[in-house]
XYZ file of C-alpha atoms in Angstrom:
630
model
C 13.397 -7.395 -19.426
C 13.103 -5.380 -22.655
C 16.706 -4.392 -23.303
C 18.257 -7.854 -23.192
C 15.584 -9.341 -25.412
C 15.103 -6.668 -28.033
C 17.716 -3.904 -28.063
C 20.276 -5.520 -30.388
C 17.860 -6.000 -33.287
C 15.389 -3.205 -32.530
C 15.762 -1.556 -35.932
C 14.696 -4.753 -37.695
C 11.661 -5.146 -35.434
C 10.356 -1.566 -35.553
C 8.222 -0.482 -38.502
C 9.807 2.046 -40.849
C 9.662 5.703 -39.849
C 6.439 7.317 -40.977
C 4.624 4.042 -41.724
C 3.067 3.222 -38.348
C -0.720 3.116 -38.657
C -2.153 1.921 -35.328
C -5.612 3.522 -35.570
C -7.939 4.778 -38.303
C -7.390 8.426 -39.166
C -10.282 10.865 -39.211
C -10.628 10.786 -42.992
C -10.902 6.984 -42.938
C -14.582 7.111 -42.158
C -15.787 3.500 -41.990
C -14.344 2.625 -38.537
C -15.577 5.908 -37.075
C -19.116 5.532 -38.374
C -19.327 2.045 -36.840
C -18.912 3.381 -33.274
C -22.031 2.781 -31.165
C -24.712 5.480 -31.199
C -24.567 6.067 -27.442
C -20.843 6.693 -27.280
C -20.906 8.719 -30.484
C -23.708 10.987 -29.229
C -22.053 11.467 -25.835
C -18.749 12.588 -27.314
C -20.228 14.774 -30.036
C -22.265 16.528 -27.336
C -19.061 16.983 -25.363
C -17.469 18.474 -28.465
C -20.392 20.855 -28.897
C -19.980 22.035 -25.306
C -16.246 22.461 -25.934
C -16.982 24.855 -28.803
C -17.872 27.429 -26.137
C -14.541 27.031 -24.345
C -12.693 30.320 -24.072
C -9.103 28.964 -23.795
C -8.245 30.630 -20.482
C -5.124 32.751 -20.335
C -2.284 31.376 -18.228
C -0.550 34.511 -16.893
C 2.808 34.332 -15.170
C 1.283 35.303 -11.838
C -1.052 32.301 -11.947
C 1.957 30.079 -12.638
C 3.651 31.703 -9.629
C 0.680 30.804 -7.431
C 2.371 27.536 -6.497
C 5.594 29.210 -5.365
C 3.787 31.970 -3.511
C 0.948 30.081 -1.819
C 1.691 26.374 -2.260
C -1.569 25.908 -4.174
C -1.085 23.732 -7.230
C -4.689 23.259 -8.344
C -5.641 26.747 -9.561
C -3.177 26.568 -12.436
C -3.101 22.813 -12.863
C -6.844 22.149 -12.769
C -8.460 25.358 -13.933
C -6.094 26.087 -16.814
C -3.862 23.178 -17.746
C -6.343 20.303 -17.239
C -9.219 22.280 -18.725
C -7.236 23.040 -21.868
C -6.056 19.463 -22.391
C -9.455 17.864 -21.787
C -11.140 20.350 -24.120
C -8.716 19.737 -26.967
C -9.054 15.977 -26.518
C -12.862 16.229 -26.575
C -12.831 18.403 -29.697
C -10.507 16.059 -31.590
C -12.480 12.959 -30.649
C -15.768 14.625 -31.576
C -14.382 15.660 -34.973
C -13.227 12.108 -35.665
C -16.647 10.735 -34.779
C -18.657 13.311 -36.742
C -16.242 14.021 -39.593
C -17.886 17.223 -40.833
C -15.269 19.830 -39.912
C -17.506 21.527 -37.348
C -14.847 21.355 -34.623
C -11.750 22.042 -36.711
C -11.290 25.771 -36.029
C -11.543 25.297 -32.285
C -9.089 22.391 -32.506
C -6.633 24.692 -34.266
C -7.170 27.259 -31.496
C -6.348 24.532 -28.963
C -3.240 23.415 -30.824
C -1.992 26.980 -31.131
C -2.770 27.830 -27.502
C -0.887 24.738 -26.357
C 2.111 25.516 -28.534
C 2.180 29.073 -27.139
C 2.473 27.874 -23.525
C 5.879 28.496 -21.965
C 5.811 25.121 -20.209
C 3.592 22.117 -20.872
C 4.065 20.784 -17.374
C 2.984 22.177 -14.005
C 4.743 24.566 -11.597
C 5.159 21.885 -8.911
C 7.497 19.936 -11.196
C 10.099 22.618 -11.807
C 13.431 21.738 -10.251
C 17.047 22.863 -10.177
C 17.976 25.428 -12.810
C 14.334 26.244 -13.420
C 14.217 27.869 -10.009
C 17.675 29.443 -10.061
C 16.259 32.931 -9.498
C 13.892 31.710 -6.786
C 10.877 32.935 -8.706
C 9.315 29.686 -9.846
C 8.814 30.573 -13.510
C 9.888 28.111 -16.226
C 13.084 28.672 -18.171
C 12.066 28.178 -21.807
C 15.702 27.539 -22.780
C 15.854 24.544 -20.438
C 12.841 22.288 -21.168
C 11.808 19.922 -18.376
C 10.104 16.674 -19.384
C 7.603 16.018 -16.624
C 4.400 13.962 -16.591
C 2.210 16.628 -18.050
C 4.653 17.930 -20.636
C 4.881 14.411 -22.040
C 1.093 14.100 -21.979
C 0.712 17.374 -23.876
C 3.208 16.175 -26.470
C 1.294 12.933 -26.969
C -2.026 14.779 -27.258
C -0.597 16.947 -30.032
C 0.980 13.903 -31.663
C -2.328 12.024 -31.832
C -4.097 15.177 -33.027
C -1.541 15.483 -35.833
C -1.920 11.789 -36.673
C -5.727 11.809 -36.770
C -6.327 15.132 -38.514
C -3.333 15.463 -40.827
C -5.431 16.029 -43.944
C -7.866 18.435 -42.314
C -5.152 20.534 -40.670
C -3.126 20.794 -43.873
C -6.136 22.154 -45.763
C -6.066 25.142 -43.403
C -2.280 25.583 -43.187
C 0.705 23.266 -43.293
C 2.269 25.505 -40.621
C -0.005 23.982 -37.965
C 1.542 20.532 -38.146
C 4.994 22.078 -38.593
C 4.447 23.923 -35.334
C 3.395 20.734 -33.569
C 6.607 19.035 -34.670
C 8.781 21.996 -33.760
C 7.385 22.322 -30.245
C 7.301 18.590 -29.514
C 10.846 18.154 -30.771
C 12.330 20.903 -28.610
C 10.252 20.157 -25.507
C 10.122 16.342 -25.526
C 12.117 14.475 -28.165
C 15.470 16.241 -27.831
C 15.647 16.737 -24.033
C 14.320 13.236 -23.266
C 16.901 11.674 -25.575
C 19.898 13.842 -24.687
C 19.450 14.357 -20.953
C 18.939 12.230 -17.859
C 15.940 12.993 -15.661
C 15.390 11.408 -12.248
C 12.285 9.559 -13.434
C 14.419 7.588 -15.889
C 16.242 5.599 -13.253
C 17.277 5.595 -9.608
C 17.121 9.161 -8.350
C 19.664 10.964 -6.222
C 18.333 9.131 -3.142
C 18.784 5.715 -4.789
C 15.047 5.039 -4.973
C 13.624 3.009 -7.791
C 11.449 4.963 -10.245
C 7.767 5.429 -9.524
C 4.785 5.953 -11.829
C 6.491 8.880 -13.567
C 8.689 6.427 -15.466
C 6.098 4.455 -17.471
C 3.645 7.369 -17.547
C 6.154 9.621 -19.299
C 7.628 6.829 -21.429
C 4.231 5.887 -22.857
C 3.718 9.470 -24.047
C 7.317 9.984 -25.157
C 7.043 6.779 -27.194
C 3.897 8.041 -28.935
C 5.598 11.367 -29.726
C 8.605 9.586 -31.202
C 6.715 7.093 -33.338
C 4.106 9.552 -34.621
C 6.086 12.758 -35.091
C 9.794 12.030 -35.483
C 10.883 11.971 -39.131
C 14.535 11.214 -38.336
C 14.977 7.396 -38.447
C 18.228 7.397 -36.484
C 16.829 9.572 -33.713
C 13.664 7.489 -33.582
C 15.658 4.300 -33.074
C 17.796 6.035 -30.436
C 14.680 7.276 -28.634
C 12.942 3.905 -28.618
C 16.188 2.260 -27.434
C 16.428 4.673 -24.535
C 12.752 4.132 -23.725
C 13.359 0.361 -23.484
C 16.264 0.954 -21.094
C 14.238 3.461 -19.082
C 11.211 1.195 -18.707
C 13.530 -1.617 -17.636
C 14.640 0.639 -14.781
C 11.019 0.515 -13.603
C 10.402 -3.173 -14.271
C 13.667 -4.763 -13.092
C 13.451 -3.696 -9.417
C 9.645 -3.887 -9.311
C 8.250 -6.248 -6.642
C 7.766 -9.653 -8.246
C 4.317 -9.886 -6.644
C 3.203 -6.963 -8.822
C 2.323 -4.728 -5.887
C 2.290 -0.958 -6.246
C 3.488 0.731 -3.057
C 1.806 3.938 -4.260
C -1.607 2.322 -3.918
C -4.352 1.214 -6.320
C -5.202 4.708 -7.536
C -1.667 5.004 -8.943
C -2.131 1.727 -10.811
C -3.678 3.770 -13.632
C -0.347 5.505 -14.268
C 2.037 2.785 -13.079
C 1.012 -0.672 -14.279
C -1.642 0.911 -16.513
C 1.036 2.967 -18.251
C 3.273 -0.095 -18.585
C 0.398 -1.593 -20.542
C 0.288 1.545 -22.714
C 4.022 1.207 -23.429
C 3.752 -2.488 -24.225
C 0.723 -1.984 -26.485
C 2.518 0.695 -28.502
C 5.624 -1.472 -28.800
C 3.533 -4.486 -29.787
C 1.746 -2.468 -32.468
C 4.827 -0.663 -33.793
C 6.731 -3.953 -34.183
C 3.810 -6.033 -35.492
C 3.950 -8.159 -32.354
C 7.721 -8.666 -32.388
C 8.096 -7.030 -28.970
C 5.879 -8.916 -26.549
C 6.587 -9.580 -22.869
C 2.991 -10.125 -21.755
C 3.793 -13.728 -20.819
C 6.220 -12.643 -18.108
C 4.727 -13.361 -14.633
C 5.628 -9.873 -13.384
C 3.499 -8.222 -16.071
C 0.532 -10.415 -15.122
C 1.009 -9.734 -11.411
C 1.144 -5.990 -12.016
C -2.231 -6.248 -13.739
C -3.771 -8.369 -10.995
C -2.759 -5.955 -8.221
C -5.773 -3.833 -9.104
C -8.358 -6.504 -8.314
C -6.334 -8.016 -5.507
C -6.782 -4.762 -3.579
C -10.522 -4.371 -4.217
C -12.637 -4.271 -1.051
C -16.079 -4.141 -2.651
C -18.690 -1.592 -3.707
C -15.975 0.514 -5.334
C -13.686 0.709 -2.285
C -10.016 -0.235 -2.537
C -7.176 -0.638 -0.057
C -5.788 2.884 0.135
C -2.422 2.721 1.867
C -0.010 5.634 1.195
C -1.229 8.550 -0.965
C -4.146 6.522 -2.284
C -7.845 7.261 -2.115
C -10.422 4.718 -0.940
C -12.415 5.046 -4.167
C -10.806 5.234 -7.595
C -11.870 5.904 -11.178
C -9.474 3.967 -13.415
C -9.757 3.676 -17.190
C -12.065 0.700 -17.674
C -10.959 -0.012 -21.231
C -7.301 -0.118 -20.233
C -8.062 -2.659 -17.498
C -9.986 -4.839 -19.941
C -7.321 -4.649 -22.652
C -4.566 -5.475 -20.158
C -6.566 -8.453 -18.916
C -6.957 -9.750 -22.452
C -3.246 -9.480 -23.167
C -2.170 -11.372 -20.042
C -5.016 -13.894 -20.293
C -6.616 -12.930 -16.965
C -10.432 -13.164 -17.124
C -10.753 -11.613 -13.666
C -9.087 -8.491 -15.014
C -11.514 -8.411 -17.938
C -14.498 -8.737 -15.595
C -13.163 -5.873 -13.484
C -12.763 -3.679 -16.560
C -16.372 -4.425 -17.489
C -17.443 -3.606 -13.913
C -15.765 -0.199 -14.018
C -17.234 0.428 -17.482
C -20.677 -0.245 -16.026
C -20.050 2.020 -13.020
C -18.846 4.800 -15.315
C -21.801 4.276 -17.703
C -19.314 4.101 -20.539
C -21.809 2.961 -23.177
C -24.037 5.968 -22.470
C -21.726 8.710 -21.210
C -18.509 7.913 -23.069
C -14.976 7.843 -21.748
C -14.044 9.535 -18.489
C -11.630 12.457 -18.560
C -8.927 10.100 -17.228
C -8.998 8.291 -20.573
C -6.657 10.428 -22.629
C -6.879 10.545 -26.409
C -4.397 7.710 -26.923
C -6.312 5.411 -24.584
C -9.612 6.253 -26.271
C -8.161 5.282 -29.630
C -6.740 2.049 -28.256
C -10.137 1.151 -26.770
C -12.167 1.351 -29.965
C -11.059 -2.045 -31.273
C -12.337 -3.972 -28.247
C -15.118 -1.720 -26.949
C -17.976 -3.946 -28.088
C -16.384 -7.014 -26.498
C -15.858 -5.103 -23.244
C -19.498 -4.055 -23.071
C -20.620 -7.659 -23.611
C -18.380 -9.043 -20.841
C -19.897 -9.915 -17.465
C -19.358 -7.009 -15.095
C -18.154 -8.036 -11.654
C -15.483 -7.320 -9.105
C -13.275 -10.378 -8.626
C -12.908 -10.474 -4.860
C -10.230 -13.019 -3.862
C -10.607 -14.611 -0.444
C -6.900 -14.219 0.377
C -4.072 -12.195 -1.126
C -0.494 -12.220 0.112
C 2.034 -9.939 -1.576
C 5.330 -10.960 0.055
C 7.504 -8.379 -1.698
C 5.142 -5.454 -1.169
C 4.331 -6.840 2.298
C 0.574 -6.448 2.082
C -1.992 -9.060 3.172
C -5.655 -8.897 2.209
C -8.545 -11.174 3.157
C -12.316 -11.356 3.294
C -14.939 -13.665 4.737
C -16.057 -15.175 1.436
C -14.471 -15.329 -2.011
C -16.321 -13.277 -4.601
C -18.456 -11.555 -1.978
C -18.236 -8.215 -0.199
C -20.330 -9.529 2.705
C -18.700 -10.122 6.059
C -15.341 -9.032 7.386
C -12.522 -7.565 5.335
C -8.974 -6.934 6.593
C -5.941 -5.473 4.854
C -2.643 -4.948 6.701
C 0.789 -3.790 5.610
C 4.436 -4.003 6.562
C 6.891 -2.267 4.230
C 9.115 0.678 5.092
C 8.748 4.391 5.589
C 10.726 5.351 2.497
C 8.234 4.062 -0.044
C 6.942 6.166 -2.916
C 4.129 8.452 -1.723
C 4.925 7.145 1.749
C 2.953 7.605 4.929
C 4.551 6.573 8.206
C 2.276 3.575 8.551
C 4.145 0.319 9.139
C 1.709 -2.196 10.610
C -1.302 -0.118 9.561
C -4.568 -1.843 8.715
C -8.090 -1.236 7.469
C -11.261 -3.099 8.451
C -14.508 -3.071 6.482
C -17.736 -4.923 7.207
C -20.082 -5.713 4.309
C -17.959 -3.383 2.127
C -18.578 -0.481 4.505
C -15.712 1.310 6.270
C -15.132 0.748 9.968
C -11.390 1.245 10.615
C -9.848 3.282 7.838
C -6.757 4.790 6.305
C -7.558 8.494 5.921
C -5.978 8.863 2.487
C -4.488 12.127 1.299
C -5.537 15.724 1.008
C -5.258 17.784 -2.149
C -1.597 18.101 -3.114
C 0.190 21.335 -2.233
C 3.807 22.457 -2.077
C 3.984 20.981 1.422
C 2.921 17.507 0.277
C 6.267 16.762 -1.373
C 8.421 19.208 0.544
C 10.575 18.951 3.674
C 7.528 19.436 5.915
C 5.542 16.519 4.449
C 5.380 14.670 7.750
C 3.891 17.643 9.543
C 0.711 16.872 7.584
C -1.728 14.961 9.785
C -2.634 12.353 7.156
C 1.025 11.327 6.795
C 1.837 10.810 10.471
C 1.756 7.468 12.212
C -0.368 8.818 15.063
C -3.209 9.148 12.554
C -2.911 5.538 11.408
C -3.869 2.353 13.224
C -0.472 1.814 14.802
C 0.911 2.456 18.298
C 2.518 5.624 19.607
C 5.158 4.464 22.069
C 6.340 6.618 24.947
C 4.941 9.576 23.008
C 7.080 8.780 19.965
C 5.744 8.162 16.468
C 7.249 6.136 13.655
C 10.163 7.744 11.846
C 10.641 8.530 8.171
C 12.988 6.752 5.768
C 13.604 3.337 4.267
C 15.652 2.253 7.300
C 12.465 2.356 9.389
C 10.795 -0.861 8.364
C 8.862 -3.971 9.274
C 11.001 -7.029 9.956
C 10.479 -10.720 10.737
C 7.334 -11.061 8.655
C 5.219 -14.200 8.900
C 2.062 -14.851 6.907
C -0.191 -17.855 7.408
C -3.634 -18.644 6.050
C -6.231 -21.381 6.285
C -9.907 -21.849 5.561
C -10.843 -19.700 8.546
C -8.756 -16.660 7.624
C -5.177 -15.432 7.842
C -2.643 -13.999 10.267
C -0.041 -11.382 9.407
C 2.787 -10.933 11.908
C 5.751 -8.569 11.881
C 8.127 -6.752 14.173
C 7.530 -3.005 14.480
C 10.657 -2.303 16.504
C 12.648 -0.987 13.540
C 9.819 1.373 12.544
C 10.557 3.604 15.551
C 13.652 5.568 16.563
C 15.732 4.302 19.457
C 14.257 6.980 21.722
C 11.022 4.973 21.837
C 12.788 2.494 24.142
C 11.569 -0.691 22.437
C 13.251 -4.041 23.067
C 10.589 -6.012 21.203
C 7.273 -5.172 19.535
C 5.490 -7.904 17.584
C 2.223 -7.061 15.897
C -0.176 -9.764 14.748
C -3.366 -9.036 12.815
C -5.765 -11.932 12.319
C -8.871 -12.248 10.208
C -11.247 -14.952 11.447
C -13.994 -14.959 8.850
C -16.625 -15.919 11.402
C -15.384 -14.058 14.464
C -13.905 -10.760 13.270
C -10.459 -9.194 13.411
C -7.986 -9.462 16.266
C -4.893 -7.306 16.736
C -2.242 -8.328 19.244
C 0.742 -6.176 20.154
C 3.230 -8.194 22.181
C 5.983 -5.992 23.576
C 9.024 -5.692 25.800
C 10.331 -2.239 26.698
C 13.551 -0.752 28.054
C 11.358 1.832 29.721
C 7.660 2.568 29.541
C 5.788 5.747 30.339
C 2.683 5.401 28.240
C 1.451 3.401 25.278
C -1.225 4.581 22.912
C -3.131 2.757 20.196
C -4.884 4.777 17.478
C -7.927 3.842 15.404
C -9.229 6.126 12.662
C -12.916 5.774 11.853
C -15.814 7.636 10.227
C -18.110 6.124 12.897
C -19.378 7.881 15.984
C -17.850 6.397 19.130
C -19.445 5.405 22.427
C -17.688 3.735 25.342
C -19.120 0.784 27.270
C -17.737 -1.696 29.786
C -16.254 -3.957 27.074
C -14.607 -1.299 24.950
C -16.181 1.028 22.402
C -19.176 0.880 20.089
C -18.757 2.312 16.577
C -22.072 3.717 15.336
C -23.117 3.774 11.691
C -23.182 7.244 10.139
C -24.340 8.687 6.830
C -21.295 9.665 4.778
C -23.023 11.349 1.824
C -23.687 10.242 -1.755
C -25.905 7.473 -0.441
C -23.060 5.777 1.422
C -22.969 4.696 5.048
C -20.213 3.560 7.338
C -20.247 0.156 8.948
C -21.201 -0.356 12.552
C -19.244 -2.505 14.947
C -17.237 -2.516 18.110
C -13.687 -2.806 19.474
C -13.250 -4.815 22.648
C -10.219 -4.465 24.909
C -9.265 -4.594 28.586
C -11.139 -1.515 29.796
C -9.794 -1.934 33.330
C -6.297 -1.079 32.100
C -7.194 1.407 29.388
C -8.647 4.850 29.032
C -9.963 6.348 25.826
C -9.863 9.744 24.196
C -11.794 10.716 21.084
C -10.659 13.493 18.753
C -13.167 14.840 16.251
C -11.999 16.110 12.851
C -14.668 18.139 11.032
C -14.165 17.646 7.302
C -16.138 20.563 5.886
C -12.966 22.513 5.095
C -10.664 19.566 4.387
C -9.882 19.210 0.688
C -9.259 15.582 -0.131
C -7.549 14.771 -3.408
C -10.684 13.417 -5.083
C -13.484 14.614 -2.845
C -14.455 13.815 0.716
C -14.986 10.053 1.099
C -15.743 9.973 4.828
C -18.671 12.271 5.556
C -19.121 15.125 7.989
C -16.501 14.067 10.540
C -13.617 11.724 11.091
C -12.835 10.414 14.543
C -9.536 9.414 16.071
C -9.945 6.911 18.873
C -6.904 6.901 21.145
C -6.736 4.043 23.634
C -4.093 4.615 26.298
C -2.605 1.922 28.481
C -2.522 3.222 32.040
C 0.519 2.195 34.094
C 1.625 -0.423 31.552
C 4.227 -3.007 32.605
C 7.611 -3.278 30.884
C 6.316 -6.273 28.935
C 2.897 -7.511 28.006
C 0.287 -7.969 25.292
C -2.309 -5.473 24.138
C -5.268 -7.129 22.457
C -8.011 -5.545 20.349
C -10.955 -7.509 19.009
C -13.029 -5.920 16.237
C -16.475 -7.336 15.479
C -19.916 -6.346 14.265
């Protein structure tokens, strides 16, 4: 998409080395003094708090914590994230105030960052970095991971914004920034091939790492590189690398990693395209391509309501994306729904009063300043489409009424079990009523070494028997891209939609399946119906699983799901599941959540419940029907 259009004449499109001026620098005071009082005060206060930051030491043993215990948050969150967010806050506060109050602490942050052995995180060390089995980084073999690239971009923007102020203290500061960024990012990214650049050793298409890293690598190259030939070579390779993400991307724009990864997948594509647009004075522009628009729209197409999103795979049910990035993307692709959603998130985040969230890195804050006033004047609302069908991603979404979170909501997926951030969940679904959870996807716990290791599918949240899919003859779905939904059919009308697929290929042969057709239907007035029509080679027992935050009571029609308080002022839905109780027995497993560490906090309350409905003495063929209503 980029290479064929722009590679041959890139040098004539790109601004000359050292002349790119995308944002006002700190000494150019007029744009900074025009920032609204609320945002200015919020970020200067953040800068004042950051003056007390003690730049925590990152000893080798803390780095080794990941290898020794599997914990990746003590180093990543308490040291790495804290350092980066503090430096970003100090720089932004200095730009807004312009009095030099924060400069010394900024220099401390620059120097501390440059002194780190590795800008990334222990979980991302691979191959030669672990040749001695110890898990420490090899400083002679720089790895360009997500967070190394982010650190490089943070230093690049700091250099860009504060060039005059830093040079008044010592020209060695900016020299050090260039030295470290060159050896850690610019040279290895240009001269080596990393898996995130293209299909990895398993033949998978790149995930969010690709645009996330490229957006930061691109900033490093355009801001810091003084070698014109290397800069052109770097930008050329970035175009080719981003094409490796875009070319095989589902045409429907779907992100198989879930909406919370949109921020670093499609959202980072927007970052790349904005930088390219700016650095070529608009002579690289692919925003009119339907794929780019569909990638933007995925974020609102998977909104449930009241802040909930469809959270298949390693996604969370509530997300905190960068509101300004959503709005800017919507403007570029001419999608007013996207702009309204950006304004809605800005309102939820109290952007005008509290400033940018920590997820808005320094580059995104700078990019937001030019359209911030327009964003805050835009009507804030969640565009809630009545029906969404993503045929390439194999996800169907529907609700009772367009633009409203009232009534029934159903999302169901096909796909395969080799997707990025995969859970074994083919045929899985979620049901909400009035934007409150009834039947859920659990989400993901805090990442550890096990999350992306060989034992990933020993984790309960990843297994199919903790998703709303059948367990057949005691056998769960299997892992890998070969285990997939087939024979998909989607149909919709004014009353709702039906999603149908075969689940046979999602299970190993040992399950004994001849035929298993799952249909999930949303009837906007009558609820959700699931039908599993099957034929078996042999049948011992069949089990259907439903995950819910609701307390469960059995009656003669099925089960009643009772509303519960989930914390933070949120409640679950209430409803029921009807089925043939004469042929079924139920078991309820309770999962206390007090000691479960979810990736972004506990969304479900005190307990989760697994409802297992077992078919007693099932025939070799038949239909299992489940009707979910208020």
